[in-house]
Structure formats: structure tokens, C-alpha cells
């Protein structure tokens, strides 16, 4: 069996993706899934089938297919597909507004206003709306009907009838007006024009497509952001001489130098030096890991301090970063796309409307009603069924909901994420940076009997302030905030892997592991030993402090829990969600944090691939999973989850891979986001119900020939106003106190 990803072009709705999928699955030995959001097909095939046959099958369905660009930079440089849509929307809006205003305000209908309306409306329908007509023609050639079919037929019918009425009817006469009256009467239709309907529907539908396309465009951004995380250049060591080369030119076995603060260029083994490496982006560990000669290091992680010489062992697609990028891509491609409700209904609604229009035409011709009246009634059916309010239903609610969300620090990426929020029953929370602050903080100070906490903080803080180690920085910042200004340090020395020593205020101060103190013949008293053991049992880091030959205290450093996390967990439970803590940290640390915030289920010591597996396992058990995270190591799990929520304080990769972004970095925002998304979804459903209800209720009147253009226009306007006003109710959404 072989697997290939194909980029699919020309899809305009979720039903297009279903058609491509069916076409591919008809081939012998082929299993395909098509994702409308990412516009990709993942195809598994065997036997004599090859990519040529797969591409031919897609093209026979009326779409385009190609194997993706191997170079992500070249792929990113391709033309933005959203821009043409935006240009069409702007053109359409500028030309449509005067047409709609003139049709709805009789007082402004000057002589020959109808001809100006035709001049403005024709480019909108034929030019800006061309993609709808093209898609409808493609569907027609393959015996299918979608919302594009109805949009095309309705707008062309409205334009075509208006042209007939203007040139061959009475609508083109000087002084012709559309009176503002709500009467139901039967007429020939030769004096009626529907230009505002044709232009307005085109503009509204284009607006919906634009906002949908803009959210879809972000689907591939996570992969591009991931691939940009690695080091761009590296210092290669050859015969004792360093030279800078592009990181992509590194070969397995090369020696390269990593200075403090630099990213490690690729996976390798340390051959010289010692340091602490921040691996949180890959593993989620909150504490940097000490490395020395013989230890493995991963590409794109950060060297905290100390010079390292590393021998490259894995380059290119074999590195941990590249594997993580593949996990994200796999998760995105495998994610089931929630079809828009309008597309689902269109499979039934569109053929019925077309059939009803043809039946209406036939009935009127058969009963001797006259050709003009027959065509007027048939066209009225198509026009009244054309989804004007339907086109507004999703984008207006989404615009208001996302706008209100942005004010509250919540970014909703598109309509496809909303349905998941209704069904979610389990929320998986990454620990580091999500439930906790993600940075080391001084959380406890234990002074020996007879010692002052202020002296302990002042002397230890001054010593640690001279070090670049993250734990030392946490001690120094905590000491400065509690004890004030710190004195200067002299004769400072960093003892690799053990701690630091120096002279502060004339005293020889030691800070680090008990082994460092033992080297100076200093032993910890019982109460300090107990304090260290208690801290380490809770997964925290304890620093022993001594001066003048005696142990003076213990400083405890940990990744502190955010003050709002416990309340946020309670609110998530109130929404019917079961919280699970997921982390790359050790079991003891995870259990301590879970107890503090009120989480019962804990899964600890997991790698990025394991996080994806945990989400998949929960989904296999029938759970609908939301994932909240902030790091690169969470990106694949965020993409795999039914609903991904990224903390805005986290990495760009996590944000791009998620469905919702929480700008505030506060876990309370996760509960607000789910509430807002659910409210937005219910508003969209209400809009769709009323939009379809209006269409269905008006169809019998149109078929009976009783719908004059003013009544049709007013009804369509009322439907649109109702949808917009219903959506505006979302502006009253409030975050929980």
C-alpha cells in the first residue's frame, strides 16, 4: 500500500469534497479522504493505480489535482487565493449598494433609473459572480446540483428577466417606478425588474465565501510556522576552524558549535561542553535539562548557557522537529470537516426548487395563462428561492461572534469549528503555560533555625543573579521582589551541574545541590533535608544555600499555577466537560498541579507523538475532545482534537494549529470561548431556519404568480434584516465574572 497527498483545486463547498472523495474511492484498491478545509486529499492505494490515474479521476469530476510542492517556502510564496475573492467582493459591494437603494426607495427613482441599475448590476452578476456560474456549469456537466447551482440560476434568471422586461416589456419606459406597496396580485411580469435581487444576492454570497476562504487559508500556516522554527544558520567546526553555513547544508556527522541563547541546528550528541537546554517547545518540560558530553540534544531547542559542540546525528526529515511537523500535517488531513448546514440541505433543496420552477412554467403554459405570465411565475420561483438571507446566515453571525470574541480576547477561526463546541465532552489541558505560568518562580523559602528569611533571600539572590541559568534567574527575581535591591557578588564561579559559589558582603556563599555543599564539608540539618525531600516529591526544584561553613536554608522553585486556573476548571466542569491534565513533566509534578486546580485525571511524561495518541485514544472511546495548549509540542494534538484552543501567550505554531485562540493567556478564556462558540452556532442555526423558512413559505406564492417584485424585494429585505439583527444579539455576550 502507498499513500499520497493531493492538492485539490476548484472546490467551492463541502459537497464538492464529497464528490471528489466518491470519485477516488470508486477506483480499485483506493481509499481516499478529502478535507475541504485544507483542500487536500489523502489517498491510500495499491496495485496498478498510480498518481496519474488518481489525478485523472479528480479531473474527470471537474476539479484539479496535483502532488504538493516539496518546498514549503515555494508553496508559501504562491499567490494568495483569498485576494481575488476580496477584489470581487469589493467590486460587487461598490456597484450593488446603489442598485439596492434605488429599488427600495421609490422617491429616488428618477427617470431612467432602471437603466443605471442595469449598468451597475450586470458587471456584478456576470463578472464578480462568474465563479458561481463556472461552478454551476461544472456541476451540471457531472449531473450534480449544489448551492452554486441555485445561486447561478437565481441571479441569471433575475438578470435575464430584467433585461427582457427592459428591452421587450414596459419596464424600460421613462418614469417607470416600483411603488412601495405590499399587495398580492397576479400580473404578466413584463414591467417588473429584479436587478437589486441579482446584485444583492451575488454580493452577500461573495461575502460569505470570502470570510470562509480567509479562515481556510490559515489551515496550512501551522506547518509553515513549524518549519521556520529551526535555526537558519549554524557554525560548523572543521579542523578547529568555525564557519557559518545555512542549517539546511548540515550533514550527518558534522560538528557544530552552539553558543548560549542560540537554537540547536539539528538533532545530535554533545561532544564538548555542558549546559542546560530548554526543551519545552518539544517536550513540555518546564525545567531546562542539564546536558553534558554524550547526551543527546534535539534541533530547534535552545541552549540556555554554556558553549556546546554537537555532532549531528539526524538532519532534514529525520529530525524531531520534522517529525512533529508531519504529526501536525497528518492530524490536519485526518480531521473530519464539519460540513456547513446550508451545503447539507442544498442537496435536497436545490433539485426541489429547480423542479418546482419547471413545473410552474409547465402548469401556466398548459392552462393557457400566457407565456409572459408563465415565465414570470417560473422566474419568481427561482428568485424567491435564491439564498439571499441564507448567504448572510453564517457570515453575519460569524462576524459578530468573532468581533465580540476579539473584544474578549477570543479568536474564532471559522464556521467549521463551531459545531465541535456543541458536542465537546472532554477537555485535555496541557500543563506548562496553560494551567501553569510556564516559567520558573520562587514559590517557597525555608530558613534554618535562627536564620532570617530576608538574609537568605538577599545573599542567595545576589549570588544567583550573576548566573544565566533559568532556575537561578527565578531565585534572583523572587529575592529581588521580596527583599529589595541585591548586593554585588565577587569571585563568582559556576560549578557545572552542581550550582554556583561566590562572595557576597564578605561572606562565602554556596547555592545549588547538596553535593556542592558536601564538597565544602557542609551538611544539611534534618529540617532542611525534609524540606528538600518534600519539594522534590512534589516535582519542584530545591536549591540548598550555605555561607560561612553552615547550611542556612532551602529555596524552592517551581512552575507556578496561574491564579485563575482552579476557577476556570470549575467553569469547564459546569459546561459539561471532563478535564484531563496532559504533560511532558514527571508524574509527581503533574499530580501536585492537578490537586491544586481540582483535576482528577492526569497523564504525565508524554512526548508530542504520545499527546496525539492520547487524543486519538479518547476519540476512539467515543469522546469528543477539546485540547488546550500553548507550545510547539502541543501543535499536533491541537490539530488532531475535535476542537483546538491555543493560549495566545504561546507559540505561533500552536496558535496556527488551533481552532480557537485565547489571547488573554487565561484559562478562564477557554470556558468563555466555548460558551461564545456555542452561542454563535445556535445563532447560525436560528438564522438558517428562518432563511429557509422564508424561502419555503414564499415559494407557493411565487408559483401561483402572486408575488409582485416589490413584495418579493421587501420580503427578501425583511429576511436579511432579521438574520442580521438576530446575529447582532451576539454583541451582548458577556464573559463570566
PDB file of C-alpha atoms in Angstrom, residues 22-213:
ATOM      1  CA  UNK A  22     -16.569   9.345  -4.031  1.00  0.00           C
ATOM      2  CA  UNK A  23     -14.818   9.562  -7.407  1.00  0.00           C
ATOM      3  CA  UNK A  24     -11.479   8.476  -5.930  1.00  0.00           C
ATOM      4  CA  UNK A  25     -12.988   5.676  -3.854  1.00  0.00           C
ATOM      5  CA  UNK A  26     -14.555   4.154  -6.962  1.00  0.00           C
ATOM      6  CA  UNK A  27     -11.062   3.186  -8.186  1.00  0.00           C
ATOM      7  CA  UNK A  28      -9.975  -0.353  -7.336  1.00  0.00           C
ATOM      8  CA  UNK A  29      -7.748  -0.576  -4.256  1.00  0.00           C
ATOM      9  CA  UNK A  30      -8.131   3.121  -3.401  1.00  0.00           C
ATOM     10  CA  UNK A  31      -9.178   4.592  -0.059  1.00  0.00           C
ATOM     11  CA  UNK A  32      -9.407   8.388  -0.008  1.00  0.00           C
ATOM     12  CA  UNK A  33     -10.433  11.124   2.400  1.00  0.00           C
ATOM     13  CA  UNK A  34     -10.843  14.684   1.150  1.00  0.00           C
ATOM     14  CA  UNK A  35     -10.581  17.620   3.547  1.00  0.00           C
ATOM     15  CA  UNK A  36     -12.388  20.733   2.289  1.00  0.00           C
ATOM     16  CA  UNK A  37     -10.681  22.959   4.898  1.00  0.00           C
ATOM     17  CA  UNK A  38      -7.115  22.119   3.867  1.00  0.00           C
ATOM     18  CA  UNK A  39      -8.089  21.400   0.210  1.00  0.00           C
ATOM     19  CA  UNK A  40      -6.140  18.159   0.301  1.00  0.00           C
ATOM     20  CA  UNK A  41      -6.908  14.509  -0.375  1.00  0.00           C
ATOM     21  CA  UNK A  42      -5.070  11.748   1.447  1.00  0.00           C
ATOM     22  CA  UNK A  43      -5.143   8.671  -0.796  1.00  0.00           C
ATOM     23  CA  UNK A  44      -4.034   5.154   0.077  1.00  0.00           C
ATOM     24  CA  UNK A  45      -3.757   2.907  -2.975  1.00  0.00           C
ATOM     25  CA  UNK A  46      -2.412  -0.454  -4.098  1.00  0.00           C
ATOM     26  CA  UNK A  47      -1.970  -2.448  -7.290  1.00  0.00           C
ATOM     27  CA  UNK A  48      -1.528  -0.774 -10.657  1.00  0.00           C
ATOM     28  CA  UNK A  49      -3.062   2.549  -9.618  1.00  0.00           C
ATOM     29  CA  UNK A  50      -0.637   5.488  -9.631  1.00  0.00           C
ATOM     30  CA  UNK A  51      -0.773   9.232  -9.058  1.00  0.00           C
ATOM     31  CA  UNK A  52      -1.520   9.809 -12.760  1.00  0.00           C
ATOM     32  CA  UNK A  53      -4.742   7.794 -12.534  1.00  0.00           C
ATOM     33  CA  UNK A  54      -5.675   9.491  -9.251  1.00  0.00           C
ATOM     34  CA  UNK A  55      -5.223  12.959 -10.745  1.00  0.00           C
ATOM     35  CA  UNK A  56      -7.187  11.920 -13.850  1.00  0.00           C
ATOM     36  CA  UNK A  57     -10.068  10.693 -11.649  1.00  0.00           C
ATOM     37  CA  UNK A  58     -10.229  14.033  -9.829  1.00  0.00           C
ATOM     38  CA  UNK A  59     -10.123  15.959 -13.110  1.00  0.00           C
ATOM     39  CA  UNK A  60     -12.915  13.819 -14.540  1.00  0.00           C
ATOM     40  CA  UNK A  61     -15.085  15.057 -11.656  1.00  0.00           C
ATOM     41  CA  UNK A  62     -14.425  18.648 -12.755  1.00  0.00           C
ATOM     42  CA  UNK A  63     -11.672  19.613 -10.308  1.00  0.00           C
ATOM     43  CA  UNK A  64      -7.886  19.934 -10.414  1.00  0.00           C
ATOM     44  CA  UNK A  65      -5.311  17.860  -8.542  1.00  0.00           C
ATOM     45  CA  UNK A  66      -1.551  17.876  -8.135  1.00  0.00           C
ATOM     46  CA  UNK A  67       1.117  16.471  -5.867  1.00  0.00           C
ATOM     47  CA  UNK A  68       2.037  19.188  -3.274  1.00  0.00           C
ATOM     48  CA  UNK A  69       5.180  21.267  -3.659  1.00  0.00           C
ATOM     49  CA  UNK A  70       8.081  19.603  -1.808  1.00  0.00           C
ATOM     50  CA  UNK A  71       9.487  23.002  -0.884  1.00  0.00           C
ATOM     51  CA  UNK A  72       7.358  24.674   1.825  1.00  0.00           C
ATOM     52  CA  UNK A  73       8.934  28.067   1.088  1.00  0.00           C
ATOM     53  CA  UNK A  74       7.930  27.860  -2.582  1.00  0.00           C
ATOM     54  CA  UNK A  75       4.458  26.742  -1.521  1.00  0.00           C
ATOM     55  CA  UNK A  76       4.102  29.712   0.817  1.00  0.00           C
ATOM     56  CA  UNK A  77       5.176  32.072  -1.965  1.00  0.00           C
ATOM     57  CA  UNK A  78       2.292  31.052  -4.214  1.00  0.00           C
ATOM     58  CA  UNK A  79      -0.409  33.619  -4.969  1.00  0.00           C
ATOM     59  CA  UNK A  80      -2.894  34.146  -2.161  1.00  0.00           C
ATOM     60  CA  UNK A  81      -6.228  32.618  -3.326  1.00  0.00           C
ATOM     61  CA  UNK A  82      -8.161  34.898  -0.971  1.00  0.00           C
ATOM     62  CA  UNK A  83      -7.149  38.102  -2.761  1.00  0.00           C
ATOM     63  CA  UNK A  84      -9.216  37.568  -5.965  1.00  0.00           C
ATOM     64  CA  UNK A  85     -12.263  36.854  -3.794  1.00  0.00           C
ATOM     65  CA  UNK A  86     -11.677  40.050  -1.820  1.00  0.00           C
ATOM     66  CA  UNK A  87     -11.334  42.076  -5.031  1.00  0.00           C
ATOM     67  CA  UNK A  88     -14.570  40.570  -6.383  1.00  0.00           C
ATOM     68  CA  UNK A  89     -16.359  41.334  -3.112  1.00  0.00           C
ATOM     69  CA  UNK A  90     -15.224  44.978  -3.062  1.00  0.00           C
ATOM     70  CA  UNK A  91     -16.258  45.497  -6.718  1.00  0.00           C
ATOM     71  CA  UNK A  92     -19.587  43.805  -6.103  1.00  0.00           C
ATOM     72  CA  UNK A  93     -20.357  45.817  -2.946  1.00  0.00           C
ATOM     73  CA  UNK A  94     -19.499  49.177  -4.518  1.00  0.00           C
ATOM     74  CA  UNK A  95     -21.747  48.530  -7.539  1.00  0.00           C
ATOM     75  CA  UNK A  96     -24.605  46.789  -5.683  1.00  0.00           C
ATOM     76  CA  UNK A  97     -25.354  49.377  -2.992  1.00  0.00           C
ATOM     77  CA  UNK A  98     -26.803  51.993  -5.428  1.00  0.00           C
ATOM     78  CA  UNK A  99     -28.871  49.289  -7.182  1.00  0.00           C
ATOM     79  CA  UNK A 100     -30.447  48.090  -3.923  1.00  0.00           C
ATOM     80  CA  UNK A 101     -31.047  51.633  -2.612  1.00  0.00           C
ATOM     81  CA  UNK A 102     -32.748  52.776  -5.845  1.00  0.00           C
ATOM     82  CA  UNK A 103     -35.021  49.725  -5.912  1.00  0.00           C
ATOM     83  CA  UNK A 104     -36.107  50.104  -2.291  1.00  0.00           C
ATOM     84  CA  UNK A 105     -36.625  53.903  -2.168  1.00  0.00           C
ATOM     85  CA  UNK A 106     -39.267  54.956  -4.762  1.00  0.00           C
ATOM     86  CA  UNK A 107     -38.638  58.664  -4.066  1.00  0.00           C
ATOM     87  CA  UNK A 108     -35.153  58.305  -5.544  1.00  0.00           C
ATOM     88  CA  UNK A 109     -36.309  56.531  -8.705  1.00  0.00           C
ATOM     89  CA  UNK A 110     -35.525  59.268 -11.251  1.00  0.00           C
ATOM     90  CA  UNK A 111     -36.131  58.956 -14.998  1.00  0.00           C
ATOM     91  CA  UNK A 112     -34.168  56.046 -16.473  1.00  0.00           C
ATOM     92  CA  UNK A 113     -33.000  54.881 -13.015  1.00  0.00           C
ATOM     93  CA  UNK A 114     -33.713  51.341 -14.186  1.00  0.00           C
ATOM     94  CA  UNK A 115     -31.097  51.619 -16.942  1.00  0.00           C
ATOM     95  CA  UNK A 116     -28.461  52.834 -14.468  1.00  0.00           C
ATOM     96  CA  UNK A 117     -29.348  49.849 -12.288  1.00  0.00           C
ATOM     97  CA  UNK A 118     -28.816  47.505 -15.248  1.00  0.00           C
ATOM     98  CA  UNK A 119     -25.436  49.141 -15.996  1.00  0.00           C
ATOM     99  CA  UNK A 120     -24.310  48.615 -12.392  1.00  0.00           C
ATOM    100  CA  UNK A 121     -25.855  45.175 -11.800  1.00  0.00           C
ATOM    101  CA  UNK A 122     -24.649  43.403 -14.960  1.00  0.00           C
ATOM    102  CA  UNK A 123     -20.907  43.507 -14.030  1.00  0.00           C
ATOM    103  CA  UNK A 124     -21.783  42.239 -10.552  1.00  0.00           C
ATOM    104  CA  UNK A 125     -23.771  39.233 -11.741  1.00  0.00           C
ATOM    105  CA  UNK A 126     -21.663  38.333 -14.776  1.00  0.00           C
ATOM    106  CA  UNK A 127     -18.235  39.466 -13.584  1.00  0.00           C
ATOM    107  CA  UNK A 128     -17.990  39.254  -9.790  1.00  0.00           C
ATOM    108  CA  UNK A 129     -20.364  36.279  -9.761  1.00  0.00           C
ATOM    109  CA  UNK A 130     -18.526  34.363 -12.503  1.00  0.00           C
ATOM    110  CA  UNK A 131     -17.105  31.701 -10.099  1.00  0.00           C
ATOM    111  CA  UNK A 132     -20.677  30.696  -9.181  1.00  0.00           C
ATOM    112  CA  UNK A 133     -21.664  30.285 -12.826  1.00  0.00           C
ATOM    113  CA  UNK A 134     -18.497  28.353 -13.593  1.00  0.00           C
ATOM    114  CA  UNK A 135     -19.087  26.008 -10.635  1.00  0.00           C
ATOM    115  CA  UNK A 136     -22.740  25.558 -11.638  1.00  0.00           C
ATOM    116  CA  UNK A 137     -21.701  24.630 -15.197  1.00  0.00           C
ATOM    117  CA  UNK A 138     -19.148  22.137 -13.842  1.00  0.00           C
ATOM    118  CA  UNK A 139     -21.820  20.611 -11.610  1.00  0.00           C
ATOM    119  CA  UNK A 140     -24.290  20.457 -14.497  1.00  0.00           C
ATOM    120  CA  UNK A 141     -21.807  18.592 -16.703  1.00  0.00           C
ATOM    121  CA  UNK A 142     -21.432  15.998 -13.958  1.00  0.00           C
ATOM    122  CA  UNK A 143     -25.119  15.719 -13.138  1.00  0.00           C
ATOM    123  CA  UNK A 144     -24.931  17.418  -9.741  1.00  0.00           C
ATOM    124  CA  UNK A 145     -26.577  20.424  -8.105  1.00  0.00           C
ATOM    125  CA  UNK A 146     -25.257  22.497  -5.199  1.00  0.00           C
ATOM    126  CA  UNK A 147     -25.909  25.931  -3.716  1.00  0.00           C
ATOM    127  CA  UNK A 148     -23.757  27.288  -6.564  1.00  0.00           C
ATOM    128  CA  UNK A 149     -26.358  25.936  -8.992  1.00  0.00           C
ATOM    129  CA  UNK A 150     -29.184  27.743  -7.240  1.00  0.00           C
ATOM    130  CA  UNK A 151     -27.173  30.975  -6.861  1.00  0.00           C
ATOM    131  CA  UNK A 152     -26.244  30.926 -10.550  1.00  0.00           C
ATOM    132  CA  UNK A 153     -29.729  30.080 -11.807  1.00  0.00           C
ATOM    133  CA  UNK A 154     -31.408  32.584  -9.497  1.00  0.00           C
ATOM    134  CA  UNK A 155     -29.131  35.528 -10.256  1.00  0.00           C
ATOM    135  CA  UNK A 156     -29.038  34.829 -14.012  1.00  0.00           C
ATOM    136  CA  UNK A 157     -32.819  34.400 -14.062  1.00  0.00           C
ATOM    137  CA  UNK A 158     -33.279  37.694 -12.203  1.00  0.00           C
ATOM    138  CA  UNK A 159     -30.881  39.481 -14.560  1.00  0.00           C
ATOM    139  CA  UNK A 160     -32.283  37.781 -17.659  1.00  0.00           C
ATOM    140  CA  UNK A 161     -35.899  38.601 -16.821  1.00  0.00           C
ATOM    141  CA  UNK A 162     -34.940  42.195 -16.000  1.00  0.00           C
ATOM    142  CA  UNK A 163     -33.241  42.540 -19.410  1.00  0.00           C
ATOM    143  CA  UNK A 164     -36.368  41.091 -21.093  1.00  0.00           C
ATOM    144  CA  UNK A 165     -38.644  43.487 -19.178  1.00  0.00           C
ATOM    145  CA  UNK A 166     -36.432  46.481 -20.014  1.00  0.00           C
ATOM    146  CA  UNK A 167     -35.947  45.785 -23.729  1.00  0.00           C
ATOM    147  CA  UNK A 168     -39.145  43.969 -24.721  1.00  0.00           C
ATOM    148  CA  UNK A 169     -41.521  44.769 -21.872  1.00  0.00           C
ATOM    149  CA  UNK A 170     -42.684  48.009 -20.324  1.00  0.00           C
ATOM    150  CA  UNK A 171     -40.007  48.324 -17.600  1.00  0.00           C
ATOM    151  CA  UNK A 172     -37.735  50.445 -19.793  1.00  0.00           C
ATOM    152  CA  UNK A 173     -40.214  53.262 -20.252  1.00  0.00           C
ATOM    153  CA  UNK A 174     -39.239  56.723 -18.910  1.00  0.00           C
ATOM    154  CA  UNK A 175     -40.698  57.416 -15.471  1.00  0.00           C
ATOM    155  CA  UNK A 176     -41.170  53.716 -14.598  1.00  0.00           C
ATOM    156  CA  UNK A 177     -41.164  53.170 -10.824  1.00  0.00           C
ATOM    157  CA  UNK A 178     -41.527  50.268  -8.421  1.00  0.00           C
ATOM    158  CA  UNK A 179     -44.186  51.502  -5.985  1.00  0.00           C
ATOM    159  CA  UNK A 180     -43.632  50.751  -2.310  1.00  0.00           C
ATOM    160  CA  UNK A 181     -46.723  48.596  -1.698  1.00  0.00           C
ATOM    161  CA  UNK A 182     -47.352  45.198  -0.134  1.00  0.00           C
ATOM    162  CA  UNK A 183     -50.035  43.732  -2.380  1.00  0.00           C
ATOM    163  CA  UNK A 184     -50.502  40.199  -3.643  1.00  0.00           C
ATOM    164  CA  UNK A 185     -51.614  40.351  -7.246  1.00  0.00           C
ATOM    165  CA  UNK A 186     -51.245  38.397 -10.449  1.00  0.00           C
ATOM    166  CA  UNK A 187     -49.581  40.119 -13.358  1.00  0.00           C
ATOM    167  CA  UNK A 188     -47.724  39.491 -16.577  1.00  0.00           C
ATOM    168  CA  UNK A 189     -44.349  40.493 -15.198  1.00  0.00           C
ATOM    169  CA  UNK A 190     -43.389  42.484 -18.300  1.00  0.00           C
ATOM    170  CA  UNK A 191     -42.940  45.632 -16.202  1.00  0.00           C
ATOM    171  CA  UNK A 192     -41.028  44.040 -13.330  1.00  0.00           C
ATOM    172  CA  UNK A 193     -37.253  44.072 -12.839  1.00  0.00           C
ATOM    173  CA  UNK A 194     -35.248  42.167 -10.240  1.00  0.00           C
ATOM    174  CA  UNK A 195     -31.813  43.776 -10.595  1.00  0.00           C
ATOM    175  CA  UNK A 196     -31.433  44.502  -6.865  1.00  0.00           C
ATOM    176  CA  UNK A 197     -32.075  40.828  -6.171  1.00  0.00           C
ATOM    177  CA  UNK A 198     -29.453  39.692  -8.696  1.00  0.00           C
ATOM    178  CA  UNK A 199     -26.795  42.143  -7.462  1.00  0.00           C
ATOM    179  CA  UNK A 200     -27.599  41.819  -3.744  1.00  0.00           C
ATOM    180  CA  UNK A 201     -27.569  38.029  -3.692  1.00  0.00           C
ATOM    181  CA  UNK A 202     -24.255  37.927  -5.550  1.00  0.00           C
ATOM    182  CA  UNK A 203     -22.666  40.348  -3.066  1.00  0.00           C
ATOM    183  CA  UNK A 204     -23.974  38.559   0.026  1.00  0.00           C
ATOM    184  CA  UNK A 205     -22.842  35.149  -1.168  1.00  0.00           C
ATOM    185  CA  UNK A 206     -19.417  36.526  -2.136  1.00  0.00           C
ATOM    186  CA  UNK A 207     -19.071  37.955   1.395  1.00  0.00           C
ATOM    187  CA  UNK A 208     -19.777  34.533   2.880  1.00  0.00           C
ATOM    188  CA  UNK A 209     -17.280  32.846   0.556  1.00  0.00           C
ATOM    189  CA  UNK A 210     -14.600  35.449   1.300  1.00  0.00           C
ATOM    190  CA  UNK A 211     -14.744  35.010   5.071  1.00  0.00           C
ATOM    191  CA  UNK A 212     -14.791  31.229   4.658  1.00  0.00           C
ATOM    192  CA  UNK A 213     -11.775  31.298   2.319  1.00  0.00           C
TER     193      UNK A 213
END
